[in-house]
DNA sequence: TAGATTGTTAATCGATTAACAATC
DNA sequence: TAGATTGTTAATCGATTAACAATC
């Protein structure tokens, strides 16, 4: 399995395919065509076939894709056919929310350790995990073989936390803080800052009736 | 100001520019070149200039961009130079987290109403807002002129909430539930499902030493 | 003036879509 | 067999980058 040339656009779609396939599976649908997936996801069927074909031949001509088989294959590609351990720093509301979601998730990503910078949080409980102090982060990451770090601290603490994750040896970071973080290039960082999502959404609001009367020009 | 032909890629970058510019402003830096922005954001300077040029001539040849002026212009483009009211459904941990972030935000997007489906949540407080029942949603959205809805309920309730937001007349929806929602095409929907972010990140984990020994082929 | 940097055109690169032979 | 649908090549479309005249 070679990954080098797969574009990020393709990788972003894989989890979406997985979501739909899981839904089909739960409704006991056994086979699906790229056509049907395309309708559900508003994507071109050729694109879906091409995306999947990067990784192998998973379909059957004239038939379509076996739902269970394709789920298994995509899980392999995304490496979630094995348990991937995740640590989270920042035991606030967002941290709690992520730990809870985690609980219901079918995929094998498990938050197994929670840390916080603030002494009053240490020792409290988050979804069956005891919040630990930051100076146990490096040891815990190594001992538990944690591979991904989630950052849910305020922006001004985020770089510091990222540095500690990197030093501890995580391979990827999911950053929820509204900050641009510097990490070595071998560490993959994804930003999930919802304030930017919200601003992007604002752009698409209709212009009319917002009191700001520069007309929409054709 | 005409928006029709601006690509989504461009719109997604605008909030990032705004973030960096706000940071520069807070450090009392008055002027910045596309070159400098490019270094900070890991983007090609030509791309930054081109993105901005879609909306007007904001820079000065030989000088660069005035930080304050460019902030103001991008805020206009994103329509966050005016207050945009937002309603949130789902007063769980994630809902709390978003309301809190909101409090510290510089941009004028304000969550002004919080709703929940479950009776035991009604009347409780979230960041100075009283949680309201769903049957007040339509009225509140209209009275307060709320334009964006945020969904932070479990996946199986999400479509129902989306329908109510649409019926109430919101123009955009930010969906945090891991579900694919159907809305009329005039309503803009953005998905901010972090489980998908996490799966996407897993793809990039190094393959070695994960116990799953199909070698990385060249 | 010389150096810097924009706005913009042209070139390149990459991603999406169409089309179709292979085949279930 | 006829109809359906894949995997893949070729065509198209769109986004990024390079280059440079304009000009501060």
Short mmCIF file of C-alpha atoms in Angstrom, two decimals, chain A:
data_model
loop_
_atom_site.label_atom_id
_atom_site.label_comp_id
_atom_site.label_asym_id
_atom_site.label_seq_id
_atom_site.Cartn_x
_atom_site.Cartn_y
_atom_site.Cartn_z
CA UNK A 1 0.00 0.00 0.00
CA UNK A 2 1.68 3.16 -1.18
CA UNK A 3 0.40 6.53 -0.12
CA UNK A 4 2.84 9.04 -1.52
CA UNK A 5 0.80 10.34 -4.42
CA UNK A 6 -2.71 10.41 -2.95
CA UNK A 7 -4.04 13.94 -2.78
CA UNK A 8 -5.45 15.42 0.39
CA UNK A 9 -8.79 15.89 -1.33
CA UNK A 10 -9.05 12.13 -1.77
CA UNK A 11 -8.12 11.45 1.85
CA UNK A 12 -10.72 13.91 3.08
CA UNK A 13 -13.40 12.03 1.19
CA UNK A 14 -12.55 8.60 2.55
CA UNK A 15 -14.08 9.21 5.98
CA UNK A 16 -17.23 10.47 4.30
CA UNK A 17 -17.49 7.31 2.24
CA UNK A 18 -17.01 5.35 5.41
CA UNK A 19 -19.80 7.22 7.13
CA UNK A 20 -22.29 6.50 4.35
CA UNK A 21 -21.20 2.88 4.10
CA UNK A 22 -21.65 2.41 7.82
CA UNK A 23 -25.13 3.81 7.50
CA UNK A 24 -25.93 1.47 4.59
CA UNK A 25 -24.57 -1.42 6.58
CA UNK A 26 -26.72 -0.58 9.59
CA UNK A 27 -29.72 -0.64 7.25
CA UNK A 28 -28.61 -4.06 6.04
CA UNK A 29 -27.89 -2.97 2.49
CA UNK A 30 -25.29 -5.28 1.04
CA UNK A 31 -24.24 -3.72 -2.24
CA UNK A 32 -23.91 -0.17 -3.48
CA UNK A 33 -22.88 1.41 -6.77
CA UNK A 34 -20.76 4.51 -7.27
CA UNK A 35 -23.87 6.01 -8.80
CA UNK A 36 -25.86 5.55 -5.59
CA UNK A 37 -23.04 6.80 -3.40
CA UNK A 38 -22.75 9.80 -5.68
CA UNK A 39 -26.38 10.72 -5.19
CA UNK A 40 -26.10 10.45 -1.42
CA UNK A 41 -22.92 12.51 -1.24
CA UNK A 42 -23.44 14.93 -4.09
CA UNK A 43 -20.32 13.67 -5.76
CA UNK A 44 -19.56 12.52 -9.27
CA UNK A 45 -19.63 8.70 -9.45
CA UNK A 46 -16.47 8.69 -11.56
CA UNK A 47 -14.70 10.56 -8.80
CA UNK A 48 -15.76 7.99 -6.23
CA UNK A 49 -14.58 5.12 -8.42
CA UNK A 50 -11.32 6.87 -9.08
CA UNK A 51 -10.74 7.64 -5.41
CA UNK A 52 -11.24 4.00 -4.47
CA UNK A 53 -9.19 2.74 -7.39
CA UNK A 54 -6.11 4.50 -5.99
CA UNK A 55 -6.05 1.85 -3.31
CA UNK A 56 -7.13 -1.28 -5.14
CA UNK A 57 -9.93 -2.95 -7.05
CA UNK A 58 -12.72 -3.14 -4.52
CA UNK A 59 -15.75 -3.32 -6.78
CA UNK A 60 -17.27 -5.83 -9.17
CA UNK A 61 -18.10 -4.79 -12.69
CA UNK A 62 -21.83 -4.91 -13.34
CA UNK A 63 -22.56 -5.25 -9.61
CA UNK A 64 -21.04 -2.44 -7.57
CA UNK A 65 -19.30 -2.53 -4.20
CA UNK A 66 -19.91 -4.96 -1.37
CA UNK A 67 -20.69 -2.69 1.57
CA UNK A 68 -19.01 -4.74 4.27
CA UNK A 69 -15.94 -5.42 2.17
CA UNK A 70 -15.55 -1.76 1.23
CA UNK A 71 -15.95 -0.66 4.84
CA UNK A 72 -13.19 -3.05 5.81
CA UNK A 73 -10.93 -1.83 3.02
CA UNK A 74 -11.40 1.86 3.81
CA UNK A 75 -10.78 1.15 7.46
CA UNK A 76 -7.53 -0.50 6.48
CA UNK A 77 -6.55 2.46 4.33
CA UNK A 78 -7.29 4.89 7.13
CA UNK A 79 -5.55 2.52 9.57
CA UNK A 80 -8.58 2.44 11.84
CA UNK A 81 -8.84 -1.33 11.57
CA UNK A 82 -6.44 -1.28 14.51
CA UNK A 83 -6.84 0.69 17.72
CA UNK A 84 -5.17 4.08 17.55
CA UNK A 85 -4.59 5.73 20.88
CA UNK A 86 -5.14 9.43 21.31
CA UNK A 87 -4.25 11.86 24.10
CA UNK A 88 -6.12 15.08 24.75
CA UNK A 89 -4.87 18.22 26.47
CA UNK A 90 -7.46 20.64 27.79
CA UNK A 91 -10.18 19.23 30.02
CA UNK A 92 -12.69 22.01 29.39
CA UNK A 93 -16.09 21.70 27.80
CA UNK A 94 -14.66 20.95 24.39
CA UNK A 95 -12.36 18.29 25.80
CA UNK A 96 -15.30 16.69 27.57
CA UNK A 97 -17.36 16.81 24.39
CA UNK A 98 -14.68 15.05 22.39
CA UNK A 99 -14.22 12.36 25.01
CA UNK A 100 -17.93 11.69 24.98
CA UNK A 101 -18.25 11.47 21.22
CA UNK A 102 -15.34 9.14 21.33
CA UNK A 103 -17.29 6.80 23.55
CA UNK A 104 -19.96 6.18 20.94
CA UNK A 105 -17.65 5.95 17.97
CA UNK A 106 -17.41 2.75 16.00
CA UNK A 107 -13.95 3.41 14.76
CA UNK A 108 -11.00 2.36 16.77
CA UNK A 109 -9.64 5.72 17.76
CA UNK A 110 -9.65 5.91 21.53
CA UNK A 111 -8.82 8.82 23.76
CA UNK A 112 -6.91 7.03 26.48
CA UNK A 113 -5.34 9.92 28.39
CA UNK A 114 -6.45 13.44 29.30
CA UNK A 115 -4.19 16.22 30.55
CA UNK A 116 -4.63 19.76 31.76
CA UNK A 117 -2.33 22.64 32.54
CA UNK A 118 -4.36 23.94 35.45
CA UNK A 119 -3.85 22.36 38.88
CA UNK A 120 -7.53 22.49 39.83
CA UNK A 121 -8.40 20.18 36.95
CA UNK A 122 -5.86 17.50 37.86
CA UNK A 123 -7.46 14.42 39.35
CA UNK A 124 -10.96 15.24 38.16
CA UNK A 125 -12.82 12.77 35.98
CA UNK A 126 -13.57 13.00 32.29
CA UNK A 127 -15.51 10.12 30.88
CA UNK A 128 -13.82 7.54 33.15
CA UNK A 129 -10.36 9.01 32.67
CA UNK A 130 -8.53 10.86 35.42
CA UNK A 131 -7.07 14.19 34.30
CA UNK A 132 -3.28 14.14 34.60
CA UNK A 133 -0.74 16.95 34.92
CA UNK A 134 1.33 17.96 31.93
CA UNK A 135 4.57 16.62 33.33
CA UNK A 136 3.22 13.11 32.91
CA UNK A 137 2.46 13.63 29.24
CA UNK A 138 5.74 12.46 27.72
CA UNK A 139 5.93 9.31 29.83
CA UNK A 140 2.28 8.41 29.24
CA UNK A 141 2.47 8.92 25.48
CA UNK A 142 5.44 6.58 25.30
CA UNK A 143 4.11 3.96 27.70
CA UNK A 144 0.67 3.77 26.13
CA UNK A 145 1.97 4.11 22.60
CA UNK A 146 -0.21 7.14 21.92
CA UNK A 147 0.07 8.33 18.34
CA UNK A 148 -2.23 11.33 18.07
CA UNK A 149 -2.64 14.41 20.25
CA UNK A 150 -5.72 16.60 20.47
CA UNK A 151 -5.35 20.20 21.59
CA UNK A 152 -8.38 21.83 23.22
CA UNK A 153 -6.72 24.62 25.19
CA UNK A 154 -6.96 28.38 24.61
CA UNK A 155 -4.96 29.81 21.71
CA UNK A 156 -2.16 31.24 23.84
CA UNK A 157 -1.36 27.83 25.36
CA UNK A 158 -1.68 25.85 22.15
CA UNK A 159 1.88 26.14 20.81
CA UNK A 160 3.31 25.09 24.14
CA UNK A 161 1.09 22.01 24.20
CA UNK A 162 1.99 21.21 20.60
CA UNK A 163 5.68 21.36 21.49
CA UNK A 164 5.16 18.91 24.30
CA UNK A 165 3.21 16.55 22.08
CA UNK A 166 5.97 16.68 19.49
CA UNK A 167 8.66 16.09 22.10
CA UNK A 168 6.68 13.13 23.40
CA UNK A 169 6.65 11.64 19.93
CA UNK A 170 3.09 11.84 18.63
CA UNK A 171 2.74 11.46 14.87
CA UNK A 172 -0.28 13.69 14.37
CA UNK A 173 -2.02 16.58 16.09
CA UNK A 174 -5.61 17.71 15.85
CA UNK A 175 -5.72 21.33 16.90
CA UNK A 176 -8.96 23.00 17.99
CA UNK A 177 -7.34 26.21 19.20
CA UNK A 178 -7.63 29.26 16.94
CA UNK A 179 -3.86 29.51 16.50
CA UNK A 180 -1.38 28.66 13.78
CA UNK A 181 0.98 26.12 15.24
CA UNK A 182 4.52 25.34 14.17
CA UNK A 183 5.51 21.69 14.25
CA UNK A 184 8.28 19.73 12.52
CA UNK A 185 7.24 18.57 9.10
CA UNK A 186 7.22 14.90 10.05
CA UNK A 187 4.34 15.62 12.42
CA UNK A 188 1.02 15.99 10.66
CA UNK A 189 -1.20 18.75 11.98
CA UNK A 190 -4.89 19.25 11.19
CA UNK A 191 -6.76 22.31 12.28
CA UNK A 192 -10.36 22.05 13.42
CA UNK A 193 -10.92 25.60 14.52
CA UNK A 194 -14.65 26.11 14.32
CA UNK A 195 -14.42 29.90 14.46
CA UNK A 196 -12.94 29.78 10.97
CA UNK A 197 -15.75 27.53 9.80
CA UNK A 198 -18.24 30.02 11.10
CA UNK A 199 -16.53 32.94 9.34
CA UNK A 200 -16.45 30.95 6.11
CA UNK A 201 -20.16 30.36 6.45
CA UNK A 202 -20.84 34.05 7.00
CA UNK A 203 -19.40 34.79 3.57
CA UNK A 204 -22.24 32.90 1.96
CA UNK A 205 -25.03 34.70 3.76
CA UNK A 206 -27.31 36.51 1.40
CA UNK A 207 -26.35 40.09 1.02
CA UNK A 208 -29.82 41.55 0.91
CA UNK A 209 -31.31 43.16 3.94
CA UNK A 210 -28.20 43.19 6.04
CA UNK A 211 -28.12 46.95 6.28
CA UNK A 212 -24.89 47.07 4.31
CA UNK A 213 -26.11 48.32 1.01
CA UNK A 214 -23.48 47.73 -1.60
CA UNK A 215 -25.56 46.02 -4.20
CA UNK A 216 -24.83 42.64 -5.68
CA UNK A 217 -23.50 43.48 -9.11
CA UNK A 218 -23.87 41.43 -12.25
#
